[in-house]
Coordinates of N, CA and C in Angstrom, one line a residue:
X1 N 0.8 -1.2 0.0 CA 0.0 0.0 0.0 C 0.9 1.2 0.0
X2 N 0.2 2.4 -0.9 CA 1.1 3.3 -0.6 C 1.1 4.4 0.5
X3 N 2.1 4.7 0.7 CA 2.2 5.9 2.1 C 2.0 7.3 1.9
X4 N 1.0 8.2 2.9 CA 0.1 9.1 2.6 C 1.7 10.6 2.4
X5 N 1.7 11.4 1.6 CA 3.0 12.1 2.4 C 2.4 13.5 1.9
X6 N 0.3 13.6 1.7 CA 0.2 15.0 1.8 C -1.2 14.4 2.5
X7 N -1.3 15.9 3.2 CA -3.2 15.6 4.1 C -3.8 16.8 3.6
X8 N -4.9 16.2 3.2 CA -6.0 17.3 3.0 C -6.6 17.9 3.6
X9 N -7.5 18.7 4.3 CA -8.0 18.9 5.0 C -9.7 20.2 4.3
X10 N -10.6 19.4 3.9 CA -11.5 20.4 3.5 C -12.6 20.7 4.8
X11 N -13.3 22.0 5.1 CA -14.4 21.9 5.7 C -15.0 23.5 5.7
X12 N -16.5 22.5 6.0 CA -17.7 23.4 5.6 C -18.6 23.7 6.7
X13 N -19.2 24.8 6.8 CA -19.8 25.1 8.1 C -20.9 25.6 7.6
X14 N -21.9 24.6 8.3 CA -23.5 25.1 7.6 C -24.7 25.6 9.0
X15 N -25.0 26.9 8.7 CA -26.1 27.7 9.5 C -27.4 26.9 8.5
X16 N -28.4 26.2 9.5 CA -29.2 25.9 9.7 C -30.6 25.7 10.0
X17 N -31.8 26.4 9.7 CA -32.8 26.5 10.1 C -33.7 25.5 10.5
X18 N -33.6 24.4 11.8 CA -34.2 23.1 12.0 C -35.6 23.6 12.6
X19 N -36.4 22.3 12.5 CA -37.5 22.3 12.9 C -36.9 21.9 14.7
X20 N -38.0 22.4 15.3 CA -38.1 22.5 17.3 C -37.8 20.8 17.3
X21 N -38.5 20.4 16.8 CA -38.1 18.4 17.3 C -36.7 18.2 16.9
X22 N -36.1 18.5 15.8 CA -34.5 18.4 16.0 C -33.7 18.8 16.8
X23 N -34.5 19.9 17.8 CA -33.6 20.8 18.5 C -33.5 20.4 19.7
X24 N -35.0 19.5 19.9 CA -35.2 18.9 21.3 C -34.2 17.6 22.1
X25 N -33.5 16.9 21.1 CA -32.5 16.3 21.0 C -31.0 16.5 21.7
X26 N -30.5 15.7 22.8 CA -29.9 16.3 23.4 C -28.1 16.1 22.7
X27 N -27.0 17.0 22.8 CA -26.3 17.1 21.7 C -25.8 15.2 21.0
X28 N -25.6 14.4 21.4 CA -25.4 13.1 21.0 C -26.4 12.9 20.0
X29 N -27.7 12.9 20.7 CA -28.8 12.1 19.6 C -28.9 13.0 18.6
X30 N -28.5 14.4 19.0 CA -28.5 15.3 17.6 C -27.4 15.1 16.9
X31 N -25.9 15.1 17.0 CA -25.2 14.4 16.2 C -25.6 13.3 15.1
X32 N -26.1 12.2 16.4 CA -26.0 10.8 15.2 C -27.3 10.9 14.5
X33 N -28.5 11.3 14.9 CA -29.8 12.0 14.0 C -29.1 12.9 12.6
X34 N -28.3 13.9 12.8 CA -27.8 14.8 11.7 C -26.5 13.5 11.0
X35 N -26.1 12.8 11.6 CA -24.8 11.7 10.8 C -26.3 10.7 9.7
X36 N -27.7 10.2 10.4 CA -28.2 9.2 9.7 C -28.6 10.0 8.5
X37 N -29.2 11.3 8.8 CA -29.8 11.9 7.6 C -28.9 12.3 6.3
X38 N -27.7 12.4 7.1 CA -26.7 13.1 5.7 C -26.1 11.5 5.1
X39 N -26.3 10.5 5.7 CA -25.9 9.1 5.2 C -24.6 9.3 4.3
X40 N -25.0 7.8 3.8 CA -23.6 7.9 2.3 C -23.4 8.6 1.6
X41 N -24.9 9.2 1.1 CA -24.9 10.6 0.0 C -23.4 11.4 0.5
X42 N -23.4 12.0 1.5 CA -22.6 12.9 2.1 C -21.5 12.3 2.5
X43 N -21.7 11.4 3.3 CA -20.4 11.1 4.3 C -19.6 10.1 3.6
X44 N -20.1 9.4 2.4 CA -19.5 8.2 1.7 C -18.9 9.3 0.5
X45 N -19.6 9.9 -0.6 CA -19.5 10.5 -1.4 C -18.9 11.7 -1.3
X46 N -18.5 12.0 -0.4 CA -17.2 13.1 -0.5 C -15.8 12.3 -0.8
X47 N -15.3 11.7 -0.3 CA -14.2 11.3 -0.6 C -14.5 10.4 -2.1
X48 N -15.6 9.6 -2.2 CA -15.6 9.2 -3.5 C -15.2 10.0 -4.5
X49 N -15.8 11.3 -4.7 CA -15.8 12.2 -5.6 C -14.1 12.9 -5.3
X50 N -13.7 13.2 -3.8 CA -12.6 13.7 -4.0 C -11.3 12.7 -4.4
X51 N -11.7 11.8 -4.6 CA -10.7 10.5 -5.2 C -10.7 10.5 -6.6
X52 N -11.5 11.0 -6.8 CA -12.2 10.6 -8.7 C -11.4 11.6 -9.1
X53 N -11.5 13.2 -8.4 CA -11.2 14.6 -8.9 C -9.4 14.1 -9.0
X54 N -8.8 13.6 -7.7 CA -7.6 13.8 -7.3 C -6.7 12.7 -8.4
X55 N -7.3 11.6 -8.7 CA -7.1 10.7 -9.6 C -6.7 11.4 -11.2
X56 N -7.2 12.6 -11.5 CA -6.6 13.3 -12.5 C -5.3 13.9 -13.0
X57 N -4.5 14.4 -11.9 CA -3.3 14.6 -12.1 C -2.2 13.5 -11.0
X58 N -3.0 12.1 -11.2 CA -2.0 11.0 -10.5 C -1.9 10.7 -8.9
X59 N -2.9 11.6 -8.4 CA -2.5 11.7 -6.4 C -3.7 10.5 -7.0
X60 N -3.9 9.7 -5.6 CA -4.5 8.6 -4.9 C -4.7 9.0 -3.4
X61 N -6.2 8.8 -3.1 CA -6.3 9.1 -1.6 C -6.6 7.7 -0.9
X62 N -5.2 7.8 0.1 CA -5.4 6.3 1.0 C -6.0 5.9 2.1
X63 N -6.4 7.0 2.4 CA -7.7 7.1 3.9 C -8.4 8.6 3.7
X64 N -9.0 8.3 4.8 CA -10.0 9.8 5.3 C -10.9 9.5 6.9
X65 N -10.8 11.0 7.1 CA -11.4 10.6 8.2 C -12.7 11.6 8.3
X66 N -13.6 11.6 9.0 CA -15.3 12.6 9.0 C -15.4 12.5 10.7
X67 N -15.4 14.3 10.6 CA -15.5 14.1 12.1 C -17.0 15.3 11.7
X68 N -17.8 15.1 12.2 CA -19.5 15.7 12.3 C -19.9 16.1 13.7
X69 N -20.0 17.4 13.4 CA -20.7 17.8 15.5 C -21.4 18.8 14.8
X70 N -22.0 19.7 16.1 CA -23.6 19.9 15.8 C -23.3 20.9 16.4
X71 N -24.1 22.4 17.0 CA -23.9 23.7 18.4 C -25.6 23.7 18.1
X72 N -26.1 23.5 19.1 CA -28.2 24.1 19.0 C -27.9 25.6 19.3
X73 N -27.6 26.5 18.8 CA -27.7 27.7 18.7 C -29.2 28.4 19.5
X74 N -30.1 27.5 19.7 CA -31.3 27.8 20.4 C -30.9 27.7 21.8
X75 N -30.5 27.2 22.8 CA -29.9 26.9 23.6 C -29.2 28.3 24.9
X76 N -29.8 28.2 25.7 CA -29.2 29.7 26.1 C -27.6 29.5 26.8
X77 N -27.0 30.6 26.4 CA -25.6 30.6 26.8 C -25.3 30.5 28.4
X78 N -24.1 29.8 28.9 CA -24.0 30.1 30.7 C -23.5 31.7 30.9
X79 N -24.2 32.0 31.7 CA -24.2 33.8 32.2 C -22.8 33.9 32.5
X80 N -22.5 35.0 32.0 CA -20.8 35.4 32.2 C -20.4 35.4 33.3
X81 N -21.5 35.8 34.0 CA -21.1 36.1 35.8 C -20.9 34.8 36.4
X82 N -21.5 33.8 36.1 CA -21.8 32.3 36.4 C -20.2 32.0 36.0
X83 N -19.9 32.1 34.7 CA -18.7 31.5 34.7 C -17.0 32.0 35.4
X84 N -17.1 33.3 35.6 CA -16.6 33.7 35.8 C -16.2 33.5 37.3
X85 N -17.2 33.3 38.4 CA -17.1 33.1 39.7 C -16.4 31.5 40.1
X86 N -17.0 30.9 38.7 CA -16.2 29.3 38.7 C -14.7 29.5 38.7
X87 N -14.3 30.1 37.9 CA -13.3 30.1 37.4 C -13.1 31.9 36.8
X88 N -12.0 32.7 37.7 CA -11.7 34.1 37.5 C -10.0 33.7 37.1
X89 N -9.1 32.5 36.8 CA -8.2 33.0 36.4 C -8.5 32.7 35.0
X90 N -9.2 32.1 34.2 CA -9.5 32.1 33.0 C -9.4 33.7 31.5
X91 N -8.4 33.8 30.8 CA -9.3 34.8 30.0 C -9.8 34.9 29.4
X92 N -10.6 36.0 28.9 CA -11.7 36.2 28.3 C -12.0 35.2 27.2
X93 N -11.0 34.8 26.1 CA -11.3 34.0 25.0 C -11.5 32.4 25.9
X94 N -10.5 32.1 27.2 CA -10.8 30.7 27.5 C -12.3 30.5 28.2
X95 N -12.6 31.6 28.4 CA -14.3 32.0 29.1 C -14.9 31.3 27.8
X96 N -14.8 32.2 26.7 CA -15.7 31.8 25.5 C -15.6 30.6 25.0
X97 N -14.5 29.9 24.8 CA -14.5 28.5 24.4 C -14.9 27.2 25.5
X98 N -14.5 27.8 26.7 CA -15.6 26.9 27.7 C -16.8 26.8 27.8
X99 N -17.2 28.3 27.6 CA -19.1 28.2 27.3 C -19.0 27.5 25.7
X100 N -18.7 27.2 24.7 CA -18.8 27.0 24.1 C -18.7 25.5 23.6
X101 N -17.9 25.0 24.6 CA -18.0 23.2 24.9 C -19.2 23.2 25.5
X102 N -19.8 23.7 26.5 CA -20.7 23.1 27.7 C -21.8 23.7 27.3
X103 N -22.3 24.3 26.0 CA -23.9 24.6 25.5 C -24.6 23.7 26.2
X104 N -25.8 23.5 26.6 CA -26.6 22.3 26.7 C -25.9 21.2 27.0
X105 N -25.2 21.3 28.0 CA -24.3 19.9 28.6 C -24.4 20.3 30.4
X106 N -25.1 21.3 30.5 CA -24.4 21.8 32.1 C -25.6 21.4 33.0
X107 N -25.6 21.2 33.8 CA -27.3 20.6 34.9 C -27.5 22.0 35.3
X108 N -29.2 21.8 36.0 CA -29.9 22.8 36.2 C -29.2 23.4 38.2
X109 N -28.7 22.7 38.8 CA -28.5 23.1 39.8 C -27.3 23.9 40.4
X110 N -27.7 25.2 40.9 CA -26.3 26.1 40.5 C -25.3 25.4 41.3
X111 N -25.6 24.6 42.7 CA -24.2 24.0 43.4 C -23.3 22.9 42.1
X112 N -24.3 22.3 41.5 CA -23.8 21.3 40.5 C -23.0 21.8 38.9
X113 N -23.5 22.9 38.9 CA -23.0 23.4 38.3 C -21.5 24.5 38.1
X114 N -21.3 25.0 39.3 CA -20.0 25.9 39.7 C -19.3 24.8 40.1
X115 N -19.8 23.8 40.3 CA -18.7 22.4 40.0 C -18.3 21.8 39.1
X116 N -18.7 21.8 38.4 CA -18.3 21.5 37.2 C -17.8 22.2 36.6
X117 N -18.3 23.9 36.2 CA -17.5 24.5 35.8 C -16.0 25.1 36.1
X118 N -15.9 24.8 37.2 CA -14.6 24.8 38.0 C -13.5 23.4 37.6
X119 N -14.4 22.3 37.5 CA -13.6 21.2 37.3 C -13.0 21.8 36.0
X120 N -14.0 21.6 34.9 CA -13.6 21.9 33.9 C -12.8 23.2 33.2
X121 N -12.5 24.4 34.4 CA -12.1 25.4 34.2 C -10.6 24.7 33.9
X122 N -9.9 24.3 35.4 CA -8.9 23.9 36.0 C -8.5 22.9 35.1
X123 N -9.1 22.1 34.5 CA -8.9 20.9 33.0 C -8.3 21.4 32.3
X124 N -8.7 22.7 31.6 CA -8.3 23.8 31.0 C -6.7 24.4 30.9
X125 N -6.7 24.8 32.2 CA -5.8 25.5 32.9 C -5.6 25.2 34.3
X126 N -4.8 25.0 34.5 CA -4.0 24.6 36.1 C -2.8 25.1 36.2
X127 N -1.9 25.6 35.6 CA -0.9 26.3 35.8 C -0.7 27.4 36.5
X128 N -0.2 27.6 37.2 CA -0.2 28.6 38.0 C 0.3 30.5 37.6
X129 N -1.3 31.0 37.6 CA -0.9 32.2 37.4 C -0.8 33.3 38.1
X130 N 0.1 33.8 38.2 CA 0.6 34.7 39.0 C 0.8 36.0 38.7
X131 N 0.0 37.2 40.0 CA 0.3 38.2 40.1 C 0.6 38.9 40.7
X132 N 1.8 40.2 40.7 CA 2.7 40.9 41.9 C 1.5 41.3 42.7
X133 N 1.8 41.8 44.4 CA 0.7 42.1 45.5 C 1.7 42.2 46.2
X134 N 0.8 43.4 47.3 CA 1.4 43.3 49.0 C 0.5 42.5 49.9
X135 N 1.2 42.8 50.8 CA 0.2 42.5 52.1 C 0.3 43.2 53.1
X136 N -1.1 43.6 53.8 CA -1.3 44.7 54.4 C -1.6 43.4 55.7
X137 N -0.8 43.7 56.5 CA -1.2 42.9 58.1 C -0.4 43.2 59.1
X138 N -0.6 42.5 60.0 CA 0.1 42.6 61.7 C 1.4 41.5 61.7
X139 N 2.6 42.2 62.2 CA 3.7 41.5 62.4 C 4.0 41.5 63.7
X140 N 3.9 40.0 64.0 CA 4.4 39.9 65.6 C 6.0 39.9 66.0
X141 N 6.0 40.7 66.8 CA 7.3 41.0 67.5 C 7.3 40.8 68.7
X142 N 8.1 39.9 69.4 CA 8.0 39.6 70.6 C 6.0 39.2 71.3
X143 N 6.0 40.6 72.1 CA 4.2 39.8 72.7 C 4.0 41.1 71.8
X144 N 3.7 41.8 70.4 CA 3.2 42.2 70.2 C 3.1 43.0 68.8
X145 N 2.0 43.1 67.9 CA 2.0 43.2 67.0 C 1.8 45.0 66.0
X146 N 2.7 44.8 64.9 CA 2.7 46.2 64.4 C 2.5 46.1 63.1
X147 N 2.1 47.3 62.2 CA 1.6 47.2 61.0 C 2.2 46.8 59.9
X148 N 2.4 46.2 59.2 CA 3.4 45.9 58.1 C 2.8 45.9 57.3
X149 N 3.6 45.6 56.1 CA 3.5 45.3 53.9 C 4.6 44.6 53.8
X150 N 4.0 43.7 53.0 CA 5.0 42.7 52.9 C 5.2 42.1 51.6
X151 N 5.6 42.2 50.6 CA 6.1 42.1 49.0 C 5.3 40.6 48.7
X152 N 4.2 40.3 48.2 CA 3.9 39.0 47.7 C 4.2 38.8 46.2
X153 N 3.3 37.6 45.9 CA 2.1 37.2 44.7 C 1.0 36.5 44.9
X154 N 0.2 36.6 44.0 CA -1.2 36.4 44.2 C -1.2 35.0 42.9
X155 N -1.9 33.4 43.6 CA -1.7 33.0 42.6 C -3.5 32.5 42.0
X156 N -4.0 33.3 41.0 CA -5.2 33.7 40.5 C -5.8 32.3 40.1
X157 N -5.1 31.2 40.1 CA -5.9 29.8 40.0 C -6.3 29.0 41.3
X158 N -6.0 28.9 42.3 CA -6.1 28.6 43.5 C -6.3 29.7 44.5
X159 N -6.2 30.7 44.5 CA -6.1 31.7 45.8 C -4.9 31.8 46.9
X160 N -3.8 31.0 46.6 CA -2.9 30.9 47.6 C -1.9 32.2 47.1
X161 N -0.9 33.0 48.4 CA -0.4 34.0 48.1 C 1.0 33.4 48.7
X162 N 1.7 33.6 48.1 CA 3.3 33.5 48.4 C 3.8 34.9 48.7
X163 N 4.8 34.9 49.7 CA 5.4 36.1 49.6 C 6.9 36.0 49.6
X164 N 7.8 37.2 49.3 CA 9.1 37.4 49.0 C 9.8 36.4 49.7
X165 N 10.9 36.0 49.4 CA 12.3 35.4 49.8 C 12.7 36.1 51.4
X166 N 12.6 37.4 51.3 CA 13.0 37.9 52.5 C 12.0 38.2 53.6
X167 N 10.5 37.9 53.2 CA 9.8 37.9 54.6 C 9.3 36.8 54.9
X168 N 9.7 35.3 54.3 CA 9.6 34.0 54.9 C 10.1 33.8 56.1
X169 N 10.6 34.6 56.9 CA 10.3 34.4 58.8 C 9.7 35.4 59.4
X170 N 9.0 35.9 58.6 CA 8.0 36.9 58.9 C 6.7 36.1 59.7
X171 N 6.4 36.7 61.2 CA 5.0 36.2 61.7 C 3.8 36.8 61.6
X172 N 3.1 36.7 60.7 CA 2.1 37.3 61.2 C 0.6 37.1 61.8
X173 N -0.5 38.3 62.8 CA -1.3 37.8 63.1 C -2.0 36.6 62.2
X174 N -2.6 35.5 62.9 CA -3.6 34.3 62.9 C -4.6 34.8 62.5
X175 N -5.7 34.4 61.3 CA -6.9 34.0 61.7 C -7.7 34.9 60.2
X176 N -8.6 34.9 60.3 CA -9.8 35.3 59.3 C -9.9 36.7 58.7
X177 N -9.4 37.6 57.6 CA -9.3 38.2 57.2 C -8.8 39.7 58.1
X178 N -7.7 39.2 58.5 CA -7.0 40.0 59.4 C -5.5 40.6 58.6
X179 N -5.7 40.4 57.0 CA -4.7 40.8 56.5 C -5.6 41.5 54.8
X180 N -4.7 42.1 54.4 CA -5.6 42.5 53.1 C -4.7 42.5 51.7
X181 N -5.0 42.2 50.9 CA -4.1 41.9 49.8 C -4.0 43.3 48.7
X182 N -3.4 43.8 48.3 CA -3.4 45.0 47.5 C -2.9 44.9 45.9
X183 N -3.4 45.0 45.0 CA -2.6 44.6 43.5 C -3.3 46.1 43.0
X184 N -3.1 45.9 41.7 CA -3.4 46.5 40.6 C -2.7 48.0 41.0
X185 N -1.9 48.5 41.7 CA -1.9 50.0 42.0 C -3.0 50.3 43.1
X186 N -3.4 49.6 43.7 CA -4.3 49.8 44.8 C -5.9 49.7 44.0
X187 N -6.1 49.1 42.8 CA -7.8 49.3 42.5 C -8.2 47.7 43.3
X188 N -7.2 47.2 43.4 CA -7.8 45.9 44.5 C -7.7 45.6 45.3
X189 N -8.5 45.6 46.4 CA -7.7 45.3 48.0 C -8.7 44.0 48.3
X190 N -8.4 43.1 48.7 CA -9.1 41.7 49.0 C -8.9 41.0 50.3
X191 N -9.8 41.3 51.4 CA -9.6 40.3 52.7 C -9.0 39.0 52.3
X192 N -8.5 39.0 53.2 CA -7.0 37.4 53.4 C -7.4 36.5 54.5
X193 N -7.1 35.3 54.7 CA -6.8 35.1 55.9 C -5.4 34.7 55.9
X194 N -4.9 34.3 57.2 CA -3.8 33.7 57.6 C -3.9 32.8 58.4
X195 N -3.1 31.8 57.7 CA -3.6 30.3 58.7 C -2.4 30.1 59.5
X196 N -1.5 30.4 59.5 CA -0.3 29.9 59.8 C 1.4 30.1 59.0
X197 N 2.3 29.6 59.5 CA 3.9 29.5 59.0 C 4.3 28.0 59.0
X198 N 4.9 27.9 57.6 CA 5.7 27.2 57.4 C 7.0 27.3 56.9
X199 N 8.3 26.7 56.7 CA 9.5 27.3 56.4 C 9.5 28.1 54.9
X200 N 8.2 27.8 54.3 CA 8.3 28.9 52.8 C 7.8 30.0 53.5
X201 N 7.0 30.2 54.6 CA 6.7 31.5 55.3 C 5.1 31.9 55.6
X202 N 4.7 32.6 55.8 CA 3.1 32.7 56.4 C 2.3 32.2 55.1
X203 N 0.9 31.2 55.5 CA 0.1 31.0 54.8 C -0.9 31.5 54.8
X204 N -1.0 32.0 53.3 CA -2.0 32.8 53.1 C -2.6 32.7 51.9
X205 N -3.8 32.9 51.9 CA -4.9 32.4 51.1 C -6.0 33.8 51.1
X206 N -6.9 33.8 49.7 CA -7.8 34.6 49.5 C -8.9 33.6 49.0
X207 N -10.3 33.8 48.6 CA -11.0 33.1 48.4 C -11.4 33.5 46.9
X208 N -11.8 32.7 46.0 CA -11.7 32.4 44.8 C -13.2 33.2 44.3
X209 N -14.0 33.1 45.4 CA -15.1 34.3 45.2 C -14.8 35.8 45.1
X210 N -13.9 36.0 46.4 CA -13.6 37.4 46.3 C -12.0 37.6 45.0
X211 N -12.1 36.6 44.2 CA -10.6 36.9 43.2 C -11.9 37.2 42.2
X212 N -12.7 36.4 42.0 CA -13.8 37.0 41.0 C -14.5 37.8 41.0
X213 N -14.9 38.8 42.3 CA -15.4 40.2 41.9 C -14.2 41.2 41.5
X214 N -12.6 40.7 41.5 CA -11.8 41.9 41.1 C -11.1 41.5 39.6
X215 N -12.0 40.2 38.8 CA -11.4 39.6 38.1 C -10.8 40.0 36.8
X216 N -11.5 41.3 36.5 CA -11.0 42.0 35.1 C -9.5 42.5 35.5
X217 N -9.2 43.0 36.7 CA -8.0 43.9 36.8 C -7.1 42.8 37.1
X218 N -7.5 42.3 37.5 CA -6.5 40.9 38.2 C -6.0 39.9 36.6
X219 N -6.9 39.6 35.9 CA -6.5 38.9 35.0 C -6.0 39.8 33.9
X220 N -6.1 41.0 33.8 CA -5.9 42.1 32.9 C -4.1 42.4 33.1
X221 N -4.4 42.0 34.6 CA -2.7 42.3 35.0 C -1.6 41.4 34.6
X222 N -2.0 40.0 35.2 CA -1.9 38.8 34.4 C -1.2 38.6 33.1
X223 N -2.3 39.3 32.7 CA -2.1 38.8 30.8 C -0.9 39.8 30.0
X224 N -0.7 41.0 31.2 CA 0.3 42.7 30.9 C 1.8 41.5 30.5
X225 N 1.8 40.6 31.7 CA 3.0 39.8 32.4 C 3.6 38.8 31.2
X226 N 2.4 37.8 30.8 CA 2.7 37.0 30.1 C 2.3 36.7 28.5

């Protein structure tokens, strides 16, 4: 047999006016419903014909492949705000191509849902993104504590904050938003907590809710970086 050493690649994108019972179809049964109706006519007879055409100036085609999907454009889109709160280190284009896998695939219940969309954000993207911040909190000295800033980063996929090389034996106050995170030139300040010290240095975390109400400047900063 002979060996393929060019690929073709033709494709056509057809806007559609279906009847409501096609639409009712949930995306699978709408695929293989739109694969029976276009049968061999289509799916057999393209390559037929592109074999016959190619056969003219001596090429031979030795395979092919048909890959067929469907979008129900009737379908309402997931709310920006919805997606966004799943997932704020996302940008804007990976926003769109996520709602754009999960048309009509997502369940009706919002806990079940910001689950998913989170899984699937993080599927996406898990790399860790990172952006410069201070930290505004209490540094304990002896029995008592004073105001400090302390050089971080903010990491926008997880919520965890690292800070500089030089304040990893930094102590600071314990406990539930007793520290405040500062980026963008000050347009973002974000309660923190602090759980604790480990030998990388105080642990500290923000919540992935409050990274998504400052998510335009935060990911805007992001994207300046990389």
């Amino acid at each position: 047999m002979s060996k393929a050493n060019l690929k073709l690649h033709v494709a056509f994108e057809f806007e559609i006016d279906a009847p409501e019972a096609l639409l009712a179809h949930d995306h699978v049964t709408l695929c293989r419903k739109l694969s029976d109706m276009l049968g061999p006519l289509v799916l057999q007879g393209m390559p037929k014909v592109t074999a016959t055409q190619l056969s003219k100036v001596g090429a031979s085609l030795i395979g092919h492949h048909c890959h067929l999907d469907a979008k129900n454009l009737s379908l309402p889109a997931i709310d920006r705000a919805v997606m966004i709160a799943a997932a704020p280190h996302l940008t804007d284009e990976e926003i769109n191509d996520l709602t754009r896998q999960l048309v009509g695939k997502t369940p009706e219940d919002p806990a079940e849902l910001q689950r998913l969309l989170r899984r699937r954000a993080l599927a996406l993207a898990n790399e860790y993104r990172l952006v410069p911040c201070r930290i505004e909190g209490k540094l304990k000295s002896g029995g008592t504590f004073t105001d400090t800033t302390l050089d971080a980063t903010l990491n926008l996929t997880n919520g965890s904050v690292m800070v500089g090389d030089s304040h990893r034996q930094s102590h600071l106050q314990q406990g539930v938003g007793v520290i405040t995170l500062v980026a963008a030139d000050g347009a973002v300040r974000i309660a923190g907590n602090c759980e604790g010290h480990t030998l990388s240095g105080p642990v500290i975390n923000v919540s992935i809710a409050d990274i998504a109400e400052s998510r335009d400047a935060l990911i805007q900063l992001w994207q300046a970086k990389n």
